[in-house]
Short mmCIF file of C-alpha atoms in Angstrom, two decimals:
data_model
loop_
_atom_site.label_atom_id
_atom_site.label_comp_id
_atom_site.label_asym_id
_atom_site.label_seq_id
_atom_site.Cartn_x
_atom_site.Cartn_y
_atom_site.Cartn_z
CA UNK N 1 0.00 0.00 0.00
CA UNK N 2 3.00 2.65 0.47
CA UNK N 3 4.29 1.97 -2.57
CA UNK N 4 1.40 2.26 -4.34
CA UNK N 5 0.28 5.64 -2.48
CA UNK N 6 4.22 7.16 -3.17
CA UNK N 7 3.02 6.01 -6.94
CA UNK N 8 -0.45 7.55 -6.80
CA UNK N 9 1.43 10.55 -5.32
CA UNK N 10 3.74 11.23 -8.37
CA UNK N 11 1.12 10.83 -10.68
CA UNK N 12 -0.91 13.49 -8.77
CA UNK N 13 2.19 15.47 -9.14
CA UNK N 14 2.51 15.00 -12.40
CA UNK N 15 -1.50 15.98 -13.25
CA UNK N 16 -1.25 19.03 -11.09
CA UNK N 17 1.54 20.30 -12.92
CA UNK N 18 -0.54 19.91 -16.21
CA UNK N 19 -3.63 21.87 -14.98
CA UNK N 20 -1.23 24.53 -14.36
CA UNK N 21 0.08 24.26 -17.69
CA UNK N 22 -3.70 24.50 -19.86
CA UNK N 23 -4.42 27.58 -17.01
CA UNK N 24 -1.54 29.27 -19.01
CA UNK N 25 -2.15 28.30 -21.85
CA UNK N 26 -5.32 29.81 -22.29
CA UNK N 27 -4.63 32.68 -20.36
CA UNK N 28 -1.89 33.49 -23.33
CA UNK N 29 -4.22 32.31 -26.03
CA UNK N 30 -7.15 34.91 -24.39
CA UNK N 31 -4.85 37.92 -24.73
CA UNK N 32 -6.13 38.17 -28.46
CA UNK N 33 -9.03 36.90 -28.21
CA UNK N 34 -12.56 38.90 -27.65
CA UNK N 35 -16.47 38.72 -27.16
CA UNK N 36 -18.22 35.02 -26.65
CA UNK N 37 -15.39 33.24 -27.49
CA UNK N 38 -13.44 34.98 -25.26
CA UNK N 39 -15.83 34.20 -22.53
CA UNK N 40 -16.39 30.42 -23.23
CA UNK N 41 -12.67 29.80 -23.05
CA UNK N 42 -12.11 31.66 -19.61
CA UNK N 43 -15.47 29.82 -18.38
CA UNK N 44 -14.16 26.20 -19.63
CA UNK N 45 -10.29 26.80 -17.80
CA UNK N 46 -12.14 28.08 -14.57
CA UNK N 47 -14.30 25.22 -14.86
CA UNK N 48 -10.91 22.77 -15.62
CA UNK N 49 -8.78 24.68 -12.88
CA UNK N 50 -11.34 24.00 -10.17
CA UNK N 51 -11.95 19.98 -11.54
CA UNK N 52 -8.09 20.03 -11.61
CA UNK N 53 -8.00 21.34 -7.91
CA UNK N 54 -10.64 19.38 -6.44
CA UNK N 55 -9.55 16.26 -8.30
CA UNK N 56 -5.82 16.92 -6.73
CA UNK N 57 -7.50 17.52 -3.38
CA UNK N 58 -9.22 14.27 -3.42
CA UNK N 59 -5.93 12.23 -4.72
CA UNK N 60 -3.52 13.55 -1.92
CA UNK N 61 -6.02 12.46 0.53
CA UNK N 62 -6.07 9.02 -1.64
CA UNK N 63 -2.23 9.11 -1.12
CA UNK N 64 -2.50 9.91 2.47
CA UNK N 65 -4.82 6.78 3.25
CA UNK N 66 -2.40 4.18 1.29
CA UNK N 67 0.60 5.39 2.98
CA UNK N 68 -1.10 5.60 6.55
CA UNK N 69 -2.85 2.24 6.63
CA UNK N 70 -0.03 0.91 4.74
CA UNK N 71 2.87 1.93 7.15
CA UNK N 72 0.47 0.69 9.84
CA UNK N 73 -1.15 -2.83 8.28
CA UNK N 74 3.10 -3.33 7.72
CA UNK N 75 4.38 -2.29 11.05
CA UNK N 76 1.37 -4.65 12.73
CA UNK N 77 2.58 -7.77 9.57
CA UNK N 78 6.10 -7.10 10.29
CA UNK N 79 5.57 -7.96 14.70
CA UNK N 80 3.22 -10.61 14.32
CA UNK N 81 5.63 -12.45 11.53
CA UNK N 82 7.91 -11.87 14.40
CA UNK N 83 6.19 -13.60 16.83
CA UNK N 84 5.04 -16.68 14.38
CA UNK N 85 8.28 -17.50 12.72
CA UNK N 86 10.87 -16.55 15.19
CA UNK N 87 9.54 -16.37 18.77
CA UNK N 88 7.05 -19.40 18.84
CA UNK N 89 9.21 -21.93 17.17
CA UNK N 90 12.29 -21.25 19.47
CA UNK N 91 10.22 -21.79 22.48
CA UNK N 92 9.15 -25.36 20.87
CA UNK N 93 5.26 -24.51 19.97
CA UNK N 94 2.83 -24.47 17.07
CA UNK N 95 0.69 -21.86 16.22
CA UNK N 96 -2.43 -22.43 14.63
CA UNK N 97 -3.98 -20.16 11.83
CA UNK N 98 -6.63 -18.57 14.09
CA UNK N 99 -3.75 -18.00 16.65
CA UNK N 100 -4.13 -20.60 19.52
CA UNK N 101 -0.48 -21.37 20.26
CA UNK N 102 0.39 -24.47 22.26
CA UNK N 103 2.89 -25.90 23.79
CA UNK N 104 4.78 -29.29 24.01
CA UNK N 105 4.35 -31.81 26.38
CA UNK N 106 7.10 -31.88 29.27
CA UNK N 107 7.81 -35.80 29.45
CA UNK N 108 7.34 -37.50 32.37
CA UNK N 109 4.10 -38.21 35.08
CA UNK N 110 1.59 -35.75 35.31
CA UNK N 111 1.68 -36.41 39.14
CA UNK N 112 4.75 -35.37 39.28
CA UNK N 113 5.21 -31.58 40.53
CA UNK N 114 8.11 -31.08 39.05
CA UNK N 115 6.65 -32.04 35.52
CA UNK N 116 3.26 -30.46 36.65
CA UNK N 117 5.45 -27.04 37.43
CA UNK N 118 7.37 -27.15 33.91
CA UNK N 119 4.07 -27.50 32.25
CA UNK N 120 2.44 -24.86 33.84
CA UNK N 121 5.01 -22.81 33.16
CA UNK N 122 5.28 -23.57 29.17
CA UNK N 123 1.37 -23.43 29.18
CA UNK N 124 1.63 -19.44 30.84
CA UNK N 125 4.22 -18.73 28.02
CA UNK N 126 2.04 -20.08 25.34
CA UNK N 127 -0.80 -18.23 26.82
CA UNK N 128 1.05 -15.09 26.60
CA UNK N 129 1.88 -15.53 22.85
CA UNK N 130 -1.51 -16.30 21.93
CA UNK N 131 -2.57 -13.01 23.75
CA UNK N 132 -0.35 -11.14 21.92
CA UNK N 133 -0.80 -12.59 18.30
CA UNK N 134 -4.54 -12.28 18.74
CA UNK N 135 -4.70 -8.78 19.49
CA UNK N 136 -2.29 -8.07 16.60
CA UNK N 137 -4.84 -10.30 14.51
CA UNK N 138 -7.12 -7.26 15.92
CA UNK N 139 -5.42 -4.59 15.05
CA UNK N 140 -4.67 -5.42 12.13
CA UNK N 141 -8.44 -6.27 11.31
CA UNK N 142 -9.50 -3.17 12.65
CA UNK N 143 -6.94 -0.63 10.11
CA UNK N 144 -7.85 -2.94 7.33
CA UNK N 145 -11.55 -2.67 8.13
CA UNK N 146 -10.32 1.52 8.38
CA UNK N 147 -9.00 1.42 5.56
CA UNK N 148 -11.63 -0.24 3.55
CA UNK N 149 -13.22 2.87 4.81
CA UNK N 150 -11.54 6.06 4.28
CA UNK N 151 -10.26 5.05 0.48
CA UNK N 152 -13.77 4.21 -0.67
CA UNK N 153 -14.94 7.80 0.68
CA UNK N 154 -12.38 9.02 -1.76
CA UNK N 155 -13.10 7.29 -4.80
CA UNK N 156 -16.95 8.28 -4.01
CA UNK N 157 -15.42 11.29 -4.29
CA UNK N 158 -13.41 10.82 -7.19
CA UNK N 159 -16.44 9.09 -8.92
CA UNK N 160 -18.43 12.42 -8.52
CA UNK N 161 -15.77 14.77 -9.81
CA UNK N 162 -15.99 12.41 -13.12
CA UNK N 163 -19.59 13.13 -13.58
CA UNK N 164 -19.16 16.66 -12.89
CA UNK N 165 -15.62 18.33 -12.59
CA UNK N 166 -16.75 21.36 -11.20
CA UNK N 167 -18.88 20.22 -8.45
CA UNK N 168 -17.84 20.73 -4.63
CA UNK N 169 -16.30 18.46 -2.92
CA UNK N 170 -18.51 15.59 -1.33
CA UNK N 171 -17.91 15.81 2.15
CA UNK N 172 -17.57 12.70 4.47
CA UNK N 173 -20.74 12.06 7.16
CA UNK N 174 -20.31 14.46 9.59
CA UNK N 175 -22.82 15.22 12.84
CA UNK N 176 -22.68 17.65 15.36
CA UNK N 177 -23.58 16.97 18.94
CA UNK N 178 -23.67 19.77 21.16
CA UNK N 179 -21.62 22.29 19.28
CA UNK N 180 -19.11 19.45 18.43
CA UNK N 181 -18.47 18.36 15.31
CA UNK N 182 -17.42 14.42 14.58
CA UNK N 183 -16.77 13.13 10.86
CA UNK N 184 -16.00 9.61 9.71
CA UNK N 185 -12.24 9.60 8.90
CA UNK N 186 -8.79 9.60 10.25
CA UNK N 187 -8.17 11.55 13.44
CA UNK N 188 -7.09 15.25 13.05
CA UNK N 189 -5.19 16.59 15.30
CA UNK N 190 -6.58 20.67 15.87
CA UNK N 191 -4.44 23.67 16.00
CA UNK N 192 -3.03 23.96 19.39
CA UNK N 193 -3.72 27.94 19.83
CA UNK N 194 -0.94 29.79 22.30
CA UNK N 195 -0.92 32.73 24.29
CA UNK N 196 2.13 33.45 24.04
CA UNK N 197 2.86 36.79 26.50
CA UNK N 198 6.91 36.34 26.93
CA UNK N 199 8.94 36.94 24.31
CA UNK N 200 11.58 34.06 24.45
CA UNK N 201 15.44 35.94 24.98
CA UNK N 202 13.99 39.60 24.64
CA UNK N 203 15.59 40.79 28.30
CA UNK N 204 19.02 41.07 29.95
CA UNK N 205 19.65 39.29 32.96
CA UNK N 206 20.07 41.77 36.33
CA UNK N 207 21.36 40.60 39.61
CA UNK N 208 17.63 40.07 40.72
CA UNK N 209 16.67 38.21 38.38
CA UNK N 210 19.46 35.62 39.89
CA UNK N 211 18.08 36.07 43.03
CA UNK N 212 14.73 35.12 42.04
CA UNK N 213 15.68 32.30 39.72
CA UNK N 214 17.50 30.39 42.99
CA UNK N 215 14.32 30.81 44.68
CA UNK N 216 12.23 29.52 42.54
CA UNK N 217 14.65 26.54 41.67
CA UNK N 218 14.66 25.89 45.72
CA UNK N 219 10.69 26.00 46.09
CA UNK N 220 11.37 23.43 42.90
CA UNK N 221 13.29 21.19 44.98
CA UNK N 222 11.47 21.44 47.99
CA UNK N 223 8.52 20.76 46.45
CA UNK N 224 9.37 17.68 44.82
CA UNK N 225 10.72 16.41 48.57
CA UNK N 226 7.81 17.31 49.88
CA UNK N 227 5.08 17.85 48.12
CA UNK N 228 3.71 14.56 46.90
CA UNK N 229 0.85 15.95 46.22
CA UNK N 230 2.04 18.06 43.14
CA UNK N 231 4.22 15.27 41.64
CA UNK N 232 2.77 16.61 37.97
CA UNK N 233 3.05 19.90 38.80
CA UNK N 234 6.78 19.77 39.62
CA UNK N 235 7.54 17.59 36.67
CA UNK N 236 5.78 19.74 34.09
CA UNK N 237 8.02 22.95 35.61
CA UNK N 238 10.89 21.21 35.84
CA UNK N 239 10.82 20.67 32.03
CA UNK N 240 10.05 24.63 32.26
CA UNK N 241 13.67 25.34 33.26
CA UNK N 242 15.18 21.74 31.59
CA UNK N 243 13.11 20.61 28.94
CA UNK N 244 14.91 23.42 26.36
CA UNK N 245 11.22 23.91 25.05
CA UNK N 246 10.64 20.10 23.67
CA UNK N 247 7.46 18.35 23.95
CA UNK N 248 6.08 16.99 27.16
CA UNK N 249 3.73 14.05 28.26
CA UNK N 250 1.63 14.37 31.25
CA UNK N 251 -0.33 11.47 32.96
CA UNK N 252 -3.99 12.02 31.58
CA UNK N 253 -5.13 8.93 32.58
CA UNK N 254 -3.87 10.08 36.46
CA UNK N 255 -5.39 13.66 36.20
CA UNK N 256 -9.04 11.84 35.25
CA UNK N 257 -8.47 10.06 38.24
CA UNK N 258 -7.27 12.45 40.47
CA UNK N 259 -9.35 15.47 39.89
CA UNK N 260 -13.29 15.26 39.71
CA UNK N 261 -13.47 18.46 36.91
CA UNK N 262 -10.73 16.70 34.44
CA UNK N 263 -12.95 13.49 35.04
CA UNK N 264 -16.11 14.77 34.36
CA UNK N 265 -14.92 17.11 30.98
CA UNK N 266 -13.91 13.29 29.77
CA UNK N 267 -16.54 11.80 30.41
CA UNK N 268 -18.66 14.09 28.27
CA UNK N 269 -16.17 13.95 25.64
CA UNK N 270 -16.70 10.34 25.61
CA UNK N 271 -20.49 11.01 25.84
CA UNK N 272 -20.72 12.97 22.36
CA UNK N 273 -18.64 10.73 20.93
CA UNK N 274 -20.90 7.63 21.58
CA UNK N 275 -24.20 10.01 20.42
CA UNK N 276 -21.99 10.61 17.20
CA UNK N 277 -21.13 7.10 16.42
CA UNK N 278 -24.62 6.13 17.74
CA UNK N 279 -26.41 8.40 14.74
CA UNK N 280 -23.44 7.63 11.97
CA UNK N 281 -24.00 3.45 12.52
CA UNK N 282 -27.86 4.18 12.31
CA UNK N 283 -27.34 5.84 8.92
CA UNK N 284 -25.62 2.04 7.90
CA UNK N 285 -22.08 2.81 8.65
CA UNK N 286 -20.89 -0.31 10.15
CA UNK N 287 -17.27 -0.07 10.75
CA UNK N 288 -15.48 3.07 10.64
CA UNK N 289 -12.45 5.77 12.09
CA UNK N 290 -14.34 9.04 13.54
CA UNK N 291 -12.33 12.03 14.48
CA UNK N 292 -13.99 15.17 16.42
CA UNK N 293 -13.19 18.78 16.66
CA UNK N 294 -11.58 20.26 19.86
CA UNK N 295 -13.05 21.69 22.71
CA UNK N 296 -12.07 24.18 24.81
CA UNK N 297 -11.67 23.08 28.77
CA UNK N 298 -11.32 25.24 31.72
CA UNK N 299 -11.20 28.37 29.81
CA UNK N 300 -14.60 29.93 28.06
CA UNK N 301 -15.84 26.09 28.02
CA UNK N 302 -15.68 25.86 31.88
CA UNK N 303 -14.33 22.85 33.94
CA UNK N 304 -11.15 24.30 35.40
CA UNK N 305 -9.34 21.60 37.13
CA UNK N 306 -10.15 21.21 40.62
CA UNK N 307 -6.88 20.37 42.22
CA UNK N 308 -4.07 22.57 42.91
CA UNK N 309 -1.45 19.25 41.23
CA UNK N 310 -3.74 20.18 37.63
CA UNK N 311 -4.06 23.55 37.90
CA UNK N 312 -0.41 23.87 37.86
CA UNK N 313 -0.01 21.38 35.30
CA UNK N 314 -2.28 21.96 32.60
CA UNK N 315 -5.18 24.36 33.48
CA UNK N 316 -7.12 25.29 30.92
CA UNK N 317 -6.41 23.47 27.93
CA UNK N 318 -8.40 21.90 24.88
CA UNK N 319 -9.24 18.47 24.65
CA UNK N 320 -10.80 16.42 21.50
CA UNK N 321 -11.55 12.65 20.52
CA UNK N 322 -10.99 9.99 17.85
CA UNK N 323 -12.24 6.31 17.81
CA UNK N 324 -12.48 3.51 15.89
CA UNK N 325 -15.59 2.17 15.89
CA UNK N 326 -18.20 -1.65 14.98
CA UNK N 327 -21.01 -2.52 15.00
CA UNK N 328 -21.59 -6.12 16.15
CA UNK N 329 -25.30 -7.22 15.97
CA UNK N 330 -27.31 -4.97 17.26
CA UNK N 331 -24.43 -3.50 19.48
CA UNK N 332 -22.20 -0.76 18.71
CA UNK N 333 -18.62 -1.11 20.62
CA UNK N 334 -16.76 2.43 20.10
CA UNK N 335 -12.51 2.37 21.26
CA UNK N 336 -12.37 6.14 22.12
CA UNK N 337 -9.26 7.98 22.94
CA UNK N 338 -9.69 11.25 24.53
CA UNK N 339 -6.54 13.33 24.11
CA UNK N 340 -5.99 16.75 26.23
CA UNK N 341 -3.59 19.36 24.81
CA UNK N 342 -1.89 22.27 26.29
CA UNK N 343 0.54 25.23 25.91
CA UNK N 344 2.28 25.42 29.03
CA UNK N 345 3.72 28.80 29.72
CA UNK N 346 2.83 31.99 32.17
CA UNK N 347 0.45 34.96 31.26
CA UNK N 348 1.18 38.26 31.90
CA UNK N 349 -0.84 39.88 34.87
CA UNK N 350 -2.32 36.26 35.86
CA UNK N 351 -1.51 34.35 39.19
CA UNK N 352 -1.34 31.29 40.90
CA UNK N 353 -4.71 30.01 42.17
CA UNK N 354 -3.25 28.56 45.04
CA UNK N 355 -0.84 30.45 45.99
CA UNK N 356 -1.53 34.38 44.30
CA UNK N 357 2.49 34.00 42.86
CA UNK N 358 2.58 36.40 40.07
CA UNK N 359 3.09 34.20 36.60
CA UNK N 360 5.50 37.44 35.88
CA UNK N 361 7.71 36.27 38.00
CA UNK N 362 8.09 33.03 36.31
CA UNK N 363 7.86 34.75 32.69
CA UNK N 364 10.67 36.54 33.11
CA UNK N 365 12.78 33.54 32.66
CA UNK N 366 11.28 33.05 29.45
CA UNK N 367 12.80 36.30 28.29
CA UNK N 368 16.03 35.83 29.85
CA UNK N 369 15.92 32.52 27.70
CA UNK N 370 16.82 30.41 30.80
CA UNK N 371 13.34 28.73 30.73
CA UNK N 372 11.06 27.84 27.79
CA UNK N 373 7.63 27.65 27.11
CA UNK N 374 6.37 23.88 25.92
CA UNK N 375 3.51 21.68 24.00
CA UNK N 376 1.99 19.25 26.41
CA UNK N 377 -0.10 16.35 25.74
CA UNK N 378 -1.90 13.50 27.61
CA UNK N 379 -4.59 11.01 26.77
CA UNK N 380 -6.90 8.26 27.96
CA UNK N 381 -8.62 5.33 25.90
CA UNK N 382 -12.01 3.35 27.13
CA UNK N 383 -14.12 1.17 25.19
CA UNK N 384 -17.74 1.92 25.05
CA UNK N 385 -20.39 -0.28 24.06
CA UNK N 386 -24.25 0.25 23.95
CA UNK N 387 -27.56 -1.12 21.99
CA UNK N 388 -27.82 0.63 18.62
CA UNK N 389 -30.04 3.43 19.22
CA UNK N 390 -29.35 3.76 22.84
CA UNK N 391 -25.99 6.00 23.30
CA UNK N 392 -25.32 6.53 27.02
CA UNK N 393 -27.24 9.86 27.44
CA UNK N 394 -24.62 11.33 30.77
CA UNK N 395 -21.46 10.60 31.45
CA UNK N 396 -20.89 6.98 33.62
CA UNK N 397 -17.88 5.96 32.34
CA UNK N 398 -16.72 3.41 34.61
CA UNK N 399 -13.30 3.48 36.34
CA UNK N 400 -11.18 0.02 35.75
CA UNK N 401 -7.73 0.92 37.56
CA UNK N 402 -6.90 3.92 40.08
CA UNK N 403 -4.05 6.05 40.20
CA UNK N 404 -0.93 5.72 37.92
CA UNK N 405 2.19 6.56 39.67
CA UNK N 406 5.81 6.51 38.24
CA UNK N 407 8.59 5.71 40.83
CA UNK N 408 10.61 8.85 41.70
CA UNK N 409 8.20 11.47 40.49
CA UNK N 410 4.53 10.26 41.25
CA UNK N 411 2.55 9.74 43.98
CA UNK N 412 3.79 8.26 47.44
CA UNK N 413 3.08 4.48 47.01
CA UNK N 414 0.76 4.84 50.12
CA UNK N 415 -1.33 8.02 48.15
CA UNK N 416 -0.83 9.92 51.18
CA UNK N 417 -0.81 13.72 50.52
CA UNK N 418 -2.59 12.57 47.17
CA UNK N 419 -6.53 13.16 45.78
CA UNK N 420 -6.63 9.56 44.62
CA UNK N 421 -7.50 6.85 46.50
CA UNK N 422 -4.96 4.74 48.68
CA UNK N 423 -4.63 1.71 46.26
CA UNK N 424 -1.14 0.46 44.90
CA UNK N 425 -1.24 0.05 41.23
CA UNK N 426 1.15 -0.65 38.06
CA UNK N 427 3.20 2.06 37.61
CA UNK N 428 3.09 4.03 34.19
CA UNK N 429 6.87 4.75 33.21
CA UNK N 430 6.20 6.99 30.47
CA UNK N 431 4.19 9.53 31.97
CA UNK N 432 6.33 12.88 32.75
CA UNK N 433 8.93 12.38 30.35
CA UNK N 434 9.41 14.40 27.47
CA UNK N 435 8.24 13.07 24.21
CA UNK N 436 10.10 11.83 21.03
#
């Protein structure tokens, strides 16, 4: 599929260039030309400029699909060929073509334990490369089921151009639920909009501003010691005065369960997005990608975060949804991810909630370029399912796992000082790190 989209792509190229080419043709040809014949020939090259642009629109979004699901469908071949023809053999199993993989019989009694314990163990392995192939065998049904999708959209689109050049654009099947739009088709990531109020290296250092950077840097230290509380918090600044300005992850799936206002903004998100899918499979769309507009979240759109550890970590921010999405029976089953995006810097004139610190203080390093302003991003995935025709109408998303901690920089293993619940769980290793 790559190949062919690169292919697709340089013949796009290559028709692009020659719509171009007529456009100036005619345009020379017109400059002696006059009256109705005149007009006809302008009237036919806007007609064949906008065919040619719509047509080239509609290919490079061809192009886009074959190289996407390609790289994908490949990357997903490429580890379960892995798995099948290296790993399983070497271990001594079989594979079977729906996936079951078993494992070989340790010789000896059953009764014995020390057979009994060898087999157990083999059977655990075997388990765990079955697991693994089969969702692989998933995935890899669910992009070719997407892409099924999203290139037969196109050549609908393609198809209608050929009947009419100059008609618009047929646009995929889009709904709106409450003010938010969702369209089948890949997810599309929004413009992340910045406020921006410190220029980056537009001051000269004085001796204060020395003074106040070691302060600051202690109350950084201090509060990492002992502040469990605001693990995020001192993470996310820390990459302030480190991070050189590079993207940063923060623990989404932590915030939703640590603060009741970042819960409940997902929770709606997730709400929409099953209404959306709910009226999109009713209209006979059985398996498809849906991607959704962003929303704004603790700003005009309300929902600040609750808890001093989010305020300081992402406050208001905007937040937006893709999923894949089936309909099995009479069931729909939607795989949502809810992804929250923020611009984290200081505004001039604002202040700390918590503490009324002047973000001034802290912008200044900006424009002594010791400190730099960052993208942040976090997400959390569920799976929905519901009756077709029955969307869950409020938001009762159920929890599965409690707070995700990261050894050195999260919570206290006990939660104290934390707003999550006292409940070791796995820890999440990539969350506070910046991202690749």
């Amino acid at each position: 599929m790559v190949t062919y989209g690169s292919h697709l792509a340089a013949q796009n190229t290559f028709f692009a260039q020659v719509a171009e080419q007529v456009e100036r043709d005619v345009d020379s040809a017109m400059d002696g030309w006059q009256g109705d014949a005149a007009a006809a020939a302008s009237g036919r090259a806007v007609a064949d400029k906008l065919s040619a642009t719509n047509i080239d629109e509609v290919t490079t979004r061809l192009v886009g699909h074959y190289k996407s699901f390609g790289g994908n469908m490949e990357g997903i071949r490429a580890a379960l060929l892995r798995i099948v023809d290296d790993e399983v053999p070497q271990a001594g199993m079989t594979v079977s073509d729906d996936g079951t993989v078993t494992a070989p019989t340790v010789p000896g009694s059953a009764a014995d334990t020390t057979t009994l314990i060898l087999q157990m163990r083999l059977d655990g392995q075997a388990a765990g490369y079955q697991t693994r192939i089969k969702e692989l065998l998933h995935d890899f049904g669910l992009a070719e089921l997407g892409a099924v999708q999203a290139i037969q959209i196109e050549v609908s689109a393609l198809q209608v151009l050929a009947k009419s050049p100059a008609a618009p654009i047929p646009e995929p099947p889009t709904v709106v639920v409450d003010g938010q739009t969702y369209k089948i088709g890949l997810p599309e990531t929004p413009h992340l909009s910045t406020d921006q109020g410190f220029v980056p290296g537009s001051a000269t250092p004085g001796i204060g501003d020395y003074i106040s950077a070691a302060k600051w840097k202690a109350m950084l230290n201090g509060g990492e010691l002992g502040r469990s509380d605001l693990d995020d918090s001192t993470a996310a600044y820390r990459h302030y005065w480190e991070g050189g300005g590079t993207p940063f992850e923060f623990d989404y799936e932590e915030a939703y369960r640590e603060d009741p206002n970042i819960k409940a903004a997902v929770d709606s998100e997730i709400t929409r997005a099953a209404m959306a899918a709910d009226a999109l499979a009713r209209e006979g769309n059985t398996n498809f990608q849906m991607t959704g507009t962003a929303a704004d979240i603790g700003g005009a759109g309300g929902d600040y975060p609750a808890t001093e550890n989010w305020q300081k970590t992402i406050g208001a921010y905007q937040q937006w949804s893709h999923s894949n999405v089936r309909v099995e029976g009479d069931r729909v089953v939607m795989d949502v991810t809810v992804e929250a995006m923020d611009y984290y810097n200081f505004n001039q004139g604002a202040e700390d909630l918590a503490t009324g610190a002047s973000d001034n203080e802290n912008g200044r390093f900006a424009e002594l370029g010791w400190a730099h302003d960052f993208e942040t991003n976090g997400k959390v995935t569920r799976t929905v399912s519901w009756e077709l025709g029955q969307p869950p109408s409020t938001a009762t998303v159920s929890e599965t796992s409690a707070t995700e901690r990261n050894p050195g920089r999260e919570d206290r293993v006990d939660n104290r000082d934390s707003s999550g619940p006292r409940t070791p769980v796995e820890n999440n290793d990539e969350s506070g790190r910046p991202r690749k």
